[in-house]
XYZ file of N, CA and C in Angstrom:
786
model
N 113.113 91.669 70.759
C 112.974 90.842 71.955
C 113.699 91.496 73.125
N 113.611 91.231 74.236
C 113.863 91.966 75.229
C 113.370 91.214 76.795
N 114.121 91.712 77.771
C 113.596 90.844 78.886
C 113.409 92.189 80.151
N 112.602 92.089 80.973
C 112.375 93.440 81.323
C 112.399 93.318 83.171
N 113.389 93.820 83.119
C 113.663 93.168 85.135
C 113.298 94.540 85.945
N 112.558 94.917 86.829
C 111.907 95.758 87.975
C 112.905 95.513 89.032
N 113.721 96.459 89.402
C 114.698 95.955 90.602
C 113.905 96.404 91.683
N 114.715 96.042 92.731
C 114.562 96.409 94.307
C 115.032 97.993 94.305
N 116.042 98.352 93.438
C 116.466 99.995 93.962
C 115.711 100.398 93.013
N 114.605 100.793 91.941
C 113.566 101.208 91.806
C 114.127 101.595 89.987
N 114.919 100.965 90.011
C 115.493 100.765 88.120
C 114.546 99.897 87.243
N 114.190 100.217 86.582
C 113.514 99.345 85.334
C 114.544 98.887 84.741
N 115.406 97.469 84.260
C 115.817 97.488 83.613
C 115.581 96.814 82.879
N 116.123 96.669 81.276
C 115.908 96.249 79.875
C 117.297 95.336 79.409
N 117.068 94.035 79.215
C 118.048 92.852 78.669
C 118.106 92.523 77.086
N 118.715 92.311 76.116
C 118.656 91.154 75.403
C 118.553 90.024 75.820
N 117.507 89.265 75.572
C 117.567 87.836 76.083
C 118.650 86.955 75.181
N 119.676 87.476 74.548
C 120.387 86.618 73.776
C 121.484 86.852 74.235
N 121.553 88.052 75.268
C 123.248 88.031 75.543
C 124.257 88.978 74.935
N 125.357 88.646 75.233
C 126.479 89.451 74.371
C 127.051 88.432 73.634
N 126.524 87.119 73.665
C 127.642 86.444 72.587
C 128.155 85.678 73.565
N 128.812 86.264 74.703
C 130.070 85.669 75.432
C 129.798 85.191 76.594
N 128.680 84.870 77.174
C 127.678 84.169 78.201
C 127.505 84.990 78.937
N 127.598 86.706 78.703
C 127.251 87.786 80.054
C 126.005 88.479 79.323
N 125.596 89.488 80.513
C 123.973 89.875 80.094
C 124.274 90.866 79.049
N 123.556 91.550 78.531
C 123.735 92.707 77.280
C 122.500 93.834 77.726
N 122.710 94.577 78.507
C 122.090 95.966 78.638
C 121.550 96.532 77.559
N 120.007 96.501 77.649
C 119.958 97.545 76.254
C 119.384 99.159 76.622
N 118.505 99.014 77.828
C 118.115 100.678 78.433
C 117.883 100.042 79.939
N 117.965 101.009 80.476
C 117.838 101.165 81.964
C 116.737 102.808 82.204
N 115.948 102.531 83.460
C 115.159 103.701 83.600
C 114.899 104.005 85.329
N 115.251 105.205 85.375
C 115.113 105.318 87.408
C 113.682 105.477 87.073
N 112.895 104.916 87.985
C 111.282 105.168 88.488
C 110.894 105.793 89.336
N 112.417 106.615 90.062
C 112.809 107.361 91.111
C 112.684 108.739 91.045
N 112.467 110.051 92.068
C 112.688 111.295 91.132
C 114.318 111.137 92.275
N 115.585 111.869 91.357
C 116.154 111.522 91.650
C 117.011 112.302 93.499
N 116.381 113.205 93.442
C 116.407 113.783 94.897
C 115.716 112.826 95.562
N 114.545 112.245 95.717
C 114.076 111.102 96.353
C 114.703 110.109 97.450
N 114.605 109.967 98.886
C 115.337 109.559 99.668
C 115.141 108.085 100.130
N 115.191 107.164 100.362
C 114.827 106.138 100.693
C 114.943 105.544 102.237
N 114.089 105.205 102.502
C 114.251 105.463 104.331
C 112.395 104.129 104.739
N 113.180 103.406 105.935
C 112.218 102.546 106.193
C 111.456 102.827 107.251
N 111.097 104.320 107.424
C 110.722 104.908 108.567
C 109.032 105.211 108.336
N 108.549 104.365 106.815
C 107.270 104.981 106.878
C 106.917 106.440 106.122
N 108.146 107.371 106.099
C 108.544 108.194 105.316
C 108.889 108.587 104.104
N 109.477 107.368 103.313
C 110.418 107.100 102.565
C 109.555 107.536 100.915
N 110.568 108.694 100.253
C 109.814 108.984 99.156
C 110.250 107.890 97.771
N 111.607 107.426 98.396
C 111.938 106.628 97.080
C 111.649 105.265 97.296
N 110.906 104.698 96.380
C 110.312 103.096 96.130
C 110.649 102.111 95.561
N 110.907 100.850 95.879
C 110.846 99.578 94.968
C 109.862 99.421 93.636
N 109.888 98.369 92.664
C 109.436 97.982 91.974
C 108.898 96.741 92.542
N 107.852 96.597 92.798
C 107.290 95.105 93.000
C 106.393 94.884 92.317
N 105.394 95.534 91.544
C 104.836 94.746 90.418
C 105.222 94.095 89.428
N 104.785 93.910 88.683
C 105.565 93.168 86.986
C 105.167 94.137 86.069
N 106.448 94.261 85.277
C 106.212 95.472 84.138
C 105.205 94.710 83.332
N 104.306 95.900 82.714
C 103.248 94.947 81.408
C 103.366 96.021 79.906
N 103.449 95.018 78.922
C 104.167 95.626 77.831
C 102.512 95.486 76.810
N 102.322 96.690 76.110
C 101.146 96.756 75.884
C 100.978 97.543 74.454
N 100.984 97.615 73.085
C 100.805 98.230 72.127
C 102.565 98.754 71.876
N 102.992 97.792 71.981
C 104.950 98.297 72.253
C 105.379 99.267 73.502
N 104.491 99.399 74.046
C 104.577 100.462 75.542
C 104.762 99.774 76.825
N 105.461 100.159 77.716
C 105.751 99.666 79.169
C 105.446 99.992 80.122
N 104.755 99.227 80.451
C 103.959 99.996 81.925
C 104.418 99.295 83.228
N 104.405 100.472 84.662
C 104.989 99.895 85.583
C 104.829 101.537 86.631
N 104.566 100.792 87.798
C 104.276 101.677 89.063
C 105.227 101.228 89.897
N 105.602 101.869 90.614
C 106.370 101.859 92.079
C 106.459 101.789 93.283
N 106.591 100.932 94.024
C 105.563 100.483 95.224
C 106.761 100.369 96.577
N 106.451 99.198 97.768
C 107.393 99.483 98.855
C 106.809 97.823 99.352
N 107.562 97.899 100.233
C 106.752 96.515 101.253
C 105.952 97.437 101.914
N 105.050 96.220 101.829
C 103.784 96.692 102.952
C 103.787 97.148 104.103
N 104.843 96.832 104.868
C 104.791 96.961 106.502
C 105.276 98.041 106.447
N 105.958 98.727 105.405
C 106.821 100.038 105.649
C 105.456 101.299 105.429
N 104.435 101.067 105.445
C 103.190 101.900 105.169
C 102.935 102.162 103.909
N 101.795 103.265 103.692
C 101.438 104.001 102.570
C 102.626 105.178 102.203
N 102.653 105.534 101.082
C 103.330 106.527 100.445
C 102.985 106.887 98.754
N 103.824 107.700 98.859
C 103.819 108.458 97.286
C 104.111 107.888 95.931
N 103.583 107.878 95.252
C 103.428 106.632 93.851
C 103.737 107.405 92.775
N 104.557 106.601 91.689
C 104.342 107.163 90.195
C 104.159 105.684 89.255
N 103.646 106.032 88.560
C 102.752 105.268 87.345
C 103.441 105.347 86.069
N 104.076 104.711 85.405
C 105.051 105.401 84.430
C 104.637 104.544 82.990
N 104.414 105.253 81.891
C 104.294 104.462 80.621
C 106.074 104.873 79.517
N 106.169 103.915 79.585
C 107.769 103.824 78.690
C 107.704 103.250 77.251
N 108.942 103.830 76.393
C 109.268 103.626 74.931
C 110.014 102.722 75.091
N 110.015 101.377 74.889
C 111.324 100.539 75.196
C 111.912 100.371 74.071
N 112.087 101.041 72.850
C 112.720 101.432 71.554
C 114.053 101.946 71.633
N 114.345 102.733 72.906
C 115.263 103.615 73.305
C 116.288 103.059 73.790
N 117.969 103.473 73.868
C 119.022 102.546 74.675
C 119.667 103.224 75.056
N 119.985 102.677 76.363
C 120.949 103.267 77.193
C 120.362 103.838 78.943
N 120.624 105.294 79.244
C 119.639 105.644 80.224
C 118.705 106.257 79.761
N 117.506 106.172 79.953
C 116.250 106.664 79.108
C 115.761 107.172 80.406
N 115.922 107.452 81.461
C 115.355 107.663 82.698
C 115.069 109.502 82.477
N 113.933 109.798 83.235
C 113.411 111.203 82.938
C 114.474 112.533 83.156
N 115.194 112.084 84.083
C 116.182 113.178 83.973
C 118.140 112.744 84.636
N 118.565 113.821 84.457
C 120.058 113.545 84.629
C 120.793 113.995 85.643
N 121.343 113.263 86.722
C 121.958 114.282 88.055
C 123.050 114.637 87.677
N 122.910 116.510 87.892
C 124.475 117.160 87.994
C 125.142 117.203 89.175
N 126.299 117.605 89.340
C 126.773 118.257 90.513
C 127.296 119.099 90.680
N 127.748 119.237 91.258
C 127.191 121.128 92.193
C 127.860 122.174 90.861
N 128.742 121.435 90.345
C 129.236 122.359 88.844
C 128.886 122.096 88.092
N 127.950 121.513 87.575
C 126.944 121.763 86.291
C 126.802 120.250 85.889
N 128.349 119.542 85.839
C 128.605 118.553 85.047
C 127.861 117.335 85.418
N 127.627 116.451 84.668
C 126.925 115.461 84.982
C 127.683 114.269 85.959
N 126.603 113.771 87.216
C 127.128 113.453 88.390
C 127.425 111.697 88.073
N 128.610 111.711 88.015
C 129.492 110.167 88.241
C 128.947 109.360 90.145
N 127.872 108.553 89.372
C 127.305 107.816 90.780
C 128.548 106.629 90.758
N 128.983 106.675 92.045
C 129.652 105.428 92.727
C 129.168 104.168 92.601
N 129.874 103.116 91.987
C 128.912 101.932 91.835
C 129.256 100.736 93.718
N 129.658 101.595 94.138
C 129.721 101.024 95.552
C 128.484 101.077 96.443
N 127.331 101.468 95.659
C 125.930 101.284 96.414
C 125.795 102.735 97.101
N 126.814 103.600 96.789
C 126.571 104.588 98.104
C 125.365 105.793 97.927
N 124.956 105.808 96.517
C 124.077 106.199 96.613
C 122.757 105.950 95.684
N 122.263 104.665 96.612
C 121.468 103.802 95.738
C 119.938 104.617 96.993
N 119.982 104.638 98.447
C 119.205 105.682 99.138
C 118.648 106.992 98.734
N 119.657 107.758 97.918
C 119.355 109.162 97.469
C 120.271 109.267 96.753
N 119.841 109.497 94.983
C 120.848 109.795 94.212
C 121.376 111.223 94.302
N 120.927 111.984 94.444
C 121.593 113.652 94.357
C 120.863 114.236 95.738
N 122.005 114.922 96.442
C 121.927 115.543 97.993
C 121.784 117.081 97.226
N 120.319 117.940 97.327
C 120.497 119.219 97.016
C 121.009 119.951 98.142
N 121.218 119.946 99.133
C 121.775 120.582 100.259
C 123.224 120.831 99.620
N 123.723 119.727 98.497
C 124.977 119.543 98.533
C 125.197 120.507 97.098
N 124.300 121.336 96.697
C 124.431 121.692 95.575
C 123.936 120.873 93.972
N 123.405 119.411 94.534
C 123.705 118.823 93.141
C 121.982 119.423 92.661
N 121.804 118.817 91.571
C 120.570 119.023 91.017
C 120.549 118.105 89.739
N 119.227 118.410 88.844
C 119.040 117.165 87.965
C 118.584 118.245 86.398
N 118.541 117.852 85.246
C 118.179 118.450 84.264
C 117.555 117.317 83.586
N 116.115 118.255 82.438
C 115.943 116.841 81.761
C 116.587 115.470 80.439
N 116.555 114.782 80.957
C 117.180 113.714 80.291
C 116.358 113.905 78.362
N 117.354 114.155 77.705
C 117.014 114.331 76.295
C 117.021 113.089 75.201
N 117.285 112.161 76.347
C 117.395 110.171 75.687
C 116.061 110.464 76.376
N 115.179 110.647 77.413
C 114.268 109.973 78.102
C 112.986 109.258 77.326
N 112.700 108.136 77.954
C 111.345 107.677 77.247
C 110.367 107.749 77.673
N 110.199 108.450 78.351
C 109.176 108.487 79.501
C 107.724 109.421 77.842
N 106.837 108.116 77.970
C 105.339 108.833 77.546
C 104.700 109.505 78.116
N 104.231 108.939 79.109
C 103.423 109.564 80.445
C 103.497 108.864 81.852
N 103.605 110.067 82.948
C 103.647 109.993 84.048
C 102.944 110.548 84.627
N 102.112 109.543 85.815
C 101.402 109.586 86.518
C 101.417 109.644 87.968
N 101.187 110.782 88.695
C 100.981 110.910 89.661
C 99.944 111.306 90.641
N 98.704 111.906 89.920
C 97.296 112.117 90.206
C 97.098 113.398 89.088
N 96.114 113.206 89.406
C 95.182 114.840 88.512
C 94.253 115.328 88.846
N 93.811 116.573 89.219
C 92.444 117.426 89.897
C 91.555 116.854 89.025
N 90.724 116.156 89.130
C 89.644 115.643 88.441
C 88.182 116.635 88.915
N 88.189 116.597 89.487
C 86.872 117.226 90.286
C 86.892 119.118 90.156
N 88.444 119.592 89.643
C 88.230 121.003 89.221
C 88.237 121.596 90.631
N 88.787 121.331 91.959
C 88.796 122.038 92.957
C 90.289 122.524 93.546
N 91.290 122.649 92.553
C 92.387 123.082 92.059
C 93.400 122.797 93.255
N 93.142 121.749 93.283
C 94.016 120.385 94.196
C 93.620 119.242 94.171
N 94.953 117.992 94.273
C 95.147 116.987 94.150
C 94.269 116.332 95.777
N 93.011 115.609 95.533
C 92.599 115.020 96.468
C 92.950 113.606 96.927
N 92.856 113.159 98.090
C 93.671 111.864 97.905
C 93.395 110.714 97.076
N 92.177 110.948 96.780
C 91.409 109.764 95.812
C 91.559 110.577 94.405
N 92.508 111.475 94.370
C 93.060 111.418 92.858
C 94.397 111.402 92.821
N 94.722 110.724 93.979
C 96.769 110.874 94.110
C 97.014 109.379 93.594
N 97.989 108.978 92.964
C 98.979 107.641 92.928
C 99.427 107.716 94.161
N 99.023 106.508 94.690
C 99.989 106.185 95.631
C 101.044 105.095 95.649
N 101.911 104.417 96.729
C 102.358 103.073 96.159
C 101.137 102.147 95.983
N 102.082 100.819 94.794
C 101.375 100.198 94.243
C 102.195 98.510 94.372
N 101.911 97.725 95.065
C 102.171 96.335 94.836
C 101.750 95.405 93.348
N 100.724 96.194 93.044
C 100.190 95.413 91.849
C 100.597 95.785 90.861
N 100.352 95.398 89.499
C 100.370 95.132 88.733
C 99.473 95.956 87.658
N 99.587 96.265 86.640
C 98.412 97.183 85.801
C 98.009 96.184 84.681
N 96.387 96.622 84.560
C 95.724 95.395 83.752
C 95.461 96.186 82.508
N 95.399 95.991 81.337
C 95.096 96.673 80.441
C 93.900 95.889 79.459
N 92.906 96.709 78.729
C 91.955 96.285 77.766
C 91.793 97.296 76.923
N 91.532 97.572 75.250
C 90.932 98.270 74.671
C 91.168 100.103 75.462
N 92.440 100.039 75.298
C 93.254 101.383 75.333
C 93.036 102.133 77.119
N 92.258 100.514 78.039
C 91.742 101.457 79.095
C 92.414 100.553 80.116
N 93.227 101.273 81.282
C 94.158 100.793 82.063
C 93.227 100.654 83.425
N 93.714 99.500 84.380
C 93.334 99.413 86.073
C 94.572 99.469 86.051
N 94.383 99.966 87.373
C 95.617 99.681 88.328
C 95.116 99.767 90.002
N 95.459 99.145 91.158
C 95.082 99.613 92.378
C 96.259 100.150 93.200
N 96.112 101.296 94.235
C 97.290 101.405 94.530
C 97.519 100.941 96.157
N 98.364 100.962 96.771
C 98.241 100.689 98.384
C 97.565 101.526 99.344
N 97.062 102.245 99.036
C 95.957 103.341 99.882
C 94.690 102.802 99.396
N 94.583 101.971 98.789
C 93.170 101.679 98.810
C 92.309 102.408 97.602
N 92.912 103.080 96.650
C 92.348 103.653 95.981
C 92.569 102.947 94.155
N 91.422 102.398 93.578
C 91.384 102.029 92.687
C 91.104 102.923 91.296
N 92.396 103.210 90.625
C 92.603 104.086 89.029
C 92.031 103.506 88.108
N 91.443 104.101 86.667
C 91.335 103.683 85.652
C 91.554 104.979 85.144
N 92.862 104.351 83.864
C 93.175 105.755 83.008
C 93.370 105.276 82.031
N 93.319 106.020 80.335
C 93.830 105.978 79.557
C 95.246 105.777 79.400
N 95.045 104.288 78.898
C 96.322 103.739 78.911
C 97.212 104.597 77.838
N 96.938 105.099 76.716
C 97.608 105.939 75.568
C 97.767 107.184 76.275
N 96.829 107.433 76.323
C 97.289 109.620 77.466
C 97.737 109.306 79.004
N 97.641 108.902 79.493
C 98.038 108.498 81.337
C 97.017 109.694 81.920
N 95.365 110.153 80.848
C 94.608 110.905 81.617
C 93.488 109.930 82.494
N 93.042 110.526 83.613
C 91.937 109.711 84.289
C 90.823 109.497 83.955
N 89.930 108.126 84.030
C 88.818 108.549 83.293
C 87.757 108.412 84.899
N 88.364 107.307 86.034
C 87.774 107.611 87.157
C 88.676 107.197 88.113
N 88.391 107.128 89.613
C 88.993 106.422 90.422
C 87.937 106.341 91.592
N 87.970 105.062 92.552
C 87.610 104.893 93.379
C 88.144 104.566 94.364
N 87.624 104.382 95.556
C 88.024 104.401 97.154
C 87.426 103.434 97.894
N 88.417 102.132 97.788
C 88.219 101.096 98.540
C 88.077 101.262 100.052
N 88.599 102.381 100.653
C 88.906 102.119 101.911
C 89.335 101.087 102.341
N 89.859 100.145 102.038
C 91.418 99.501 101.872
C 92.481 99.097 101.494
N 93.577 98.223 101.812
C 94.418 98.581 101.334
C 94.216 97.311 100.045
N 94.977 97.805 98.945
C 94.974 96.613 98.519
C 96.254 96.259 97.927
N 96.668 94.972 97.949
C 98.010 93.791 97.456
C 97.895 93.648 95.784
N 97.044 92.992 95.855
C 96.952 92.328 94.078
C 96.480 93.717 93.041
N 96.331 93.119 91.963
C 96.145 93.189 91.056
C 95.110 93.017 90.324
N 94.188 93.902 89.685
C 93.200 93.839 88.953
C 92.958 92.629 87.972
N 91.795 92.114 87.872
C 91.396 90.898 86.865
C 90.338 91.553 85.596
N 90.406 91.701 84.358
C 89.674 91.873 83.221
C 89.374 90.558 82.466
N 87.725 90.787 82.857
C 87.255 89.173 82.292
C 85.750 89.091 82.233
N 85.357 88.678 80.710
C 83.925 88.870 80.688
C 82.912 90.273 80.524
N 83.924 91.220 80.120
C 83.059 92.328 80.600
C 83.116 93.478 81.581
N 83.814 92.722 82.741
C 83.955 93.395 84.040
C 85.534 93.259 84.527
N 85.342 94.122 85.179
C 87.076 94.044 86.135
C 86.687 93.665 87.660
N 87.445 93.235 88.244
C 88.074 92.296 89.370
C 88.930 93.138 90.544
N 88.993 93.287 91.565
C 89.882 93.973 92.750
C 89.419 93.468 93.661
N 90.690 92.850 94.513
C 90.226 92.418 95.894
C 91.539 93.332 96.922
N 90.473 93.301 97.925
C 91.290 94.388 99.108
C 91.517 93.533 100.584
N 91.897 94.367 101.607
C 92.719 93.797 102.974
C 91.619 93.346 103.785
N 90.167 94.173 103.002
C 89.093 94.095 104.022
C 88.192 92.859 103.544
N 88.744 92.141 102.746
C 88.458 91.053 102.477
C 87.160 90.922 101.167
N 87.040 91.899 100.168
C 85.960 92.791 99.480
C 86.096 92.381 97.990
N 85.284 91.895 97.081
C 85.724 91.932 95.073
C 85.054 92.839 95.091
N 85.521 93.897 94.608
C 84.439 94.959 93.848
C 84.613 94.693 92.149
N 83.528 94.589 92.111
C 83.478 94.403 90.757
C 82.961 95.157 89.563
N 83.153 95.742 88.410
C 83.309 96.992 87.968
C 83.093 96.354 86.137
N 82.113 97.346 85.889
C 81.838 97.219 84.386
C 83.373 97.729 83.666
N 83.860 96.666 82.473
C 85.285 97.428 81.641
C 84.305 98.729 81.275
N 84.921 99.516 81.539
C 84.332 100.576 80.806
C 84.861 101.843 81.249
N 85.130 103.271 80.493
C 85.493 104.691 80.922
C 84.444 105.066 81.709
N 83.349 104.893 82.076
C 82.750 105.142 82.867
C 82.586 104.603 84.018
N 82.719 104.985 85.258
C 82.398 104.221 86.597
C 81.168 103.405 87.062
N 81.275 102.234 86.633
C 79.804 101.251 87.381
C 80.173 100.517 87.867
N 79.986 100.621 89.317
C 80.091 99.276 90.729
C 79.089 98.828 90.113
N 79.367 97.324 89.927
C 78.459 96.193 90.220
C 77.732 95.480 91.192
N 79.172 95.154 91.857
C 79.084 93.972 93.101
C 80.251 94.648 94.410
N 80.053 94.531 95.244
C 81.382 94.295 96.383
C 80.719 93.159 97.330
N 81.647 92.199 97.079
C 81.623 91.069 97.590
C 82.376 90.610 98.907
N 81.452 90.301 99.781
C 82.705 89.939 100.731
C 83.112 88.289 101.104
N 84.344 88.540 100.975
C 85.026 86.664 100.881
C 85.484 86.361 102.464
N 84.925 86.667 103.237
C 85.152 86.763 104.167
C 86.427 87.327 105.302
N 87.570 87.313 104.703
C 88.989 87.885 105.227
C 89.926 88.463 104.168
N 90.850 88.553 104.264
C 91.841 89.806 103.429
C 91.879 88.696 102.260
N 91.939 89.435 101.235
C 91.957 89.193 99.582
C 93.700 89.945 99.294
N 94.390 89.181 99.193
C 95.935 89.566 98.864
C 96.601 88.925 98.003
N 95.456 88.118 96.845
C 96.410 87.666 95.395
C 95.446 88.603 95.062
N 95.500 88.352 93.428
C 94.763 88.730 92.124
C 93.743 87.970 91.964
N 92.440 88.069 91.499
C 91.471 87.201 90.834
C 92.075 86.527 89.620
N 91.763 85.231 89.272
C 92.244 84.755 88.061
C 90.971 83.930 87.520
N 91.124 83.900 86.100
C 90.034 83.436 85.749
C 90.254 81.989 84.608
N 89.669 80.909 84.590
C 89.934 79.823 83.842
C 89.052 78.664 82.936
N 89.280 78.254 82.204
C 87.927 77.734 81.897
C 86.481 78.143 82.557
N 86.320 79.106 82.557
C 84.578 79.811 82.492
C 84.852 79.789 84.097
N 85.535 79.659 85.023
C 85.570 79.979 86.303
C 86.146 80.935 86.992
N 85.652 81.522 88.369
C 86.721 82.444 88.781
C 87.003 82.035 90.055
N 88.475 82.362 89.992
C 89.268 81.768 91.206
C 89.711 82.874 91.966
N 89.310 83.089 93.489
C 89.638 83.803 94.284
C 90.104 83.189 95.510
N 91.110 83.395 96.053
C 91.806 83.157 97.158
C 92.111 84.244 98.331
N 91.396 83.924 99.669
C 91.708 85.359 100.837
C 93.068 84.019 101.490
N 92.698 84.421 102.985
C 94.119 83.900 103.489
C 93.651 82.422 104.071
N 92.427 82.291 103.423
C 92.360 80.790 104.036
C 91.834 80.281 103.367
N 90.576 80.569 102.249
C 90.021 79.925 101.542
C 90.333 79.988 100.040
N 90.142 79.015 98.768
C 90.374 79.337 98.159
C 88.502 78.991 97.213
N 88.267 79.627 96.641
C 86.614 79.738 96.099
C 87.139 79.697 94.716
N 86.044 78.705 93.919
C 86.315 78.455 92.460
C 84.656 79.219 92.291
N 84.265 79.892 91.339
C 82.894 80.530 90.997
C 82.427 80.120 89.847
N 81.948 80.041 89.517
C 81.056 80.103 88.180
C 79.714 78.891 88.187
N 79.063 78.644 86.635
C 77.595 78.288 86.841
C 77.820 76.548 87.031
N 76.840 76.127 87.997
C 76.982 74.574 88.162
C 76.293 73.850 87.515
């Protein structure tokens, strides 16, 4: 058992939900989602990210992307699948400083912005606790021996949906992933041309995404790419589709639409 908290400074962390016994929390792993040179800055710039989705725990595996507030723009994403078997820091790698030794972070917040200054000499090695399965940050899909933007992670507000070993996720550029949830390889991605908030819906067959431009595209489950539908709900779509007794519930910023047969 385990309780699984996504902070604001971009830590995954991992609880006993039972405690230590003595009414305080009980740490069991912690993970940066950060690379740790990564700077944090609200200029629109900023390479290091929040956690604002909800971790989703899936075949004993942990899944979770890294995202920002919205107003601070688009940026650079990682997609991370985790061992939560592991204790302690399981995070992908370890900051030294400038003499080799491993770097004693200040718990005075001071460097919760940028863990290791390489200007300053420090640097990072890989973490030999780490749990990291697979990480995702895009892949040349198309064989033109670069990362195109509609094969980059970008940030992600949402949430990752999983079915039958095959992952959604959407990211804040507007670009909608499906990867092998077991390999973190791609099987497609598409290009909303907007941005999108929520979170993918798997239901019936098909998957669910709504975007800023107010749009469901709707998508056969499947490794292969088939648009169905793009629907327009008239204004920005910024929850998740949810689905309930044989209905589907979609909400933009004013209406809320219940679907199904009458």
């Amino acid at each position: 058992a385990q309780v699984f908290f996504g902070g604001g400074d971009g830590w995954l962390y991992s609880f006993d939900p039972a405690g230590d016994g003595n009414g305080n929390s009980k740490l069991l792993w912690k993970f940066d989602c950060n690379p740790k040179a990564a700077k944090y800055s609200v200029s629109g710039r900023s390479e290091r990210n929040h956690l604002i989705g909800t971790p989703v725990i899936y075949k004993d595996r942990v899944y979770i992307g890294v995202g920002e507030d919205p107003e601070h723009g688009e940026g650079n994403g990682h997609l991370w699948c985790i061992d939560p078997t592991k204790r302690g820091d399981v995070s992908p790698t370890i900051a030294k400083s400038k003499d080799g030794g491993e770097l004693e972070i200040p718990k005075d917040g001071s460097r919760r912005l940028q863990v290791i200054d390489p200007n300053a000499g420090e640097s990072v090695e890989e973490n030999p606790n780490s749990a990291v399965i697979w990480h995702y940050t895009g892949t040349d899909t198309d064989g033109n021996e670069k990362i195109d933007f509609e094969e980059e992670m970008h940030r992600t507000c949402g949430t990752v949906a999983i079915k039958d070993d095959i992952l959604y996720v959407a990211d804040f550029s507007g670009i909608f992933h499906c990867l092998d949830a077991m390999t973190g390889k791609p099987h497609w991605h598409y290009d909303m041309f907007a941005a999108a908030w929520g979170s993918p819906l798997i239901a019936d067959g098909k998957v669910y995404i709504g975007d800023e431009d107010g749009d469901i595209a709707v998508f056969t489950h499947a490794t292969e790419m088939e648009l169905l539908a793009e629907n327009l709900c008239g204004n920005s779509v910024y929850s998740t589709p949810i689905a309930a007794n044989n209905v589907l519930y979609i909400s933009n910023k004013s209406t809320l639409f219940a679907i199904g047969k009458k």
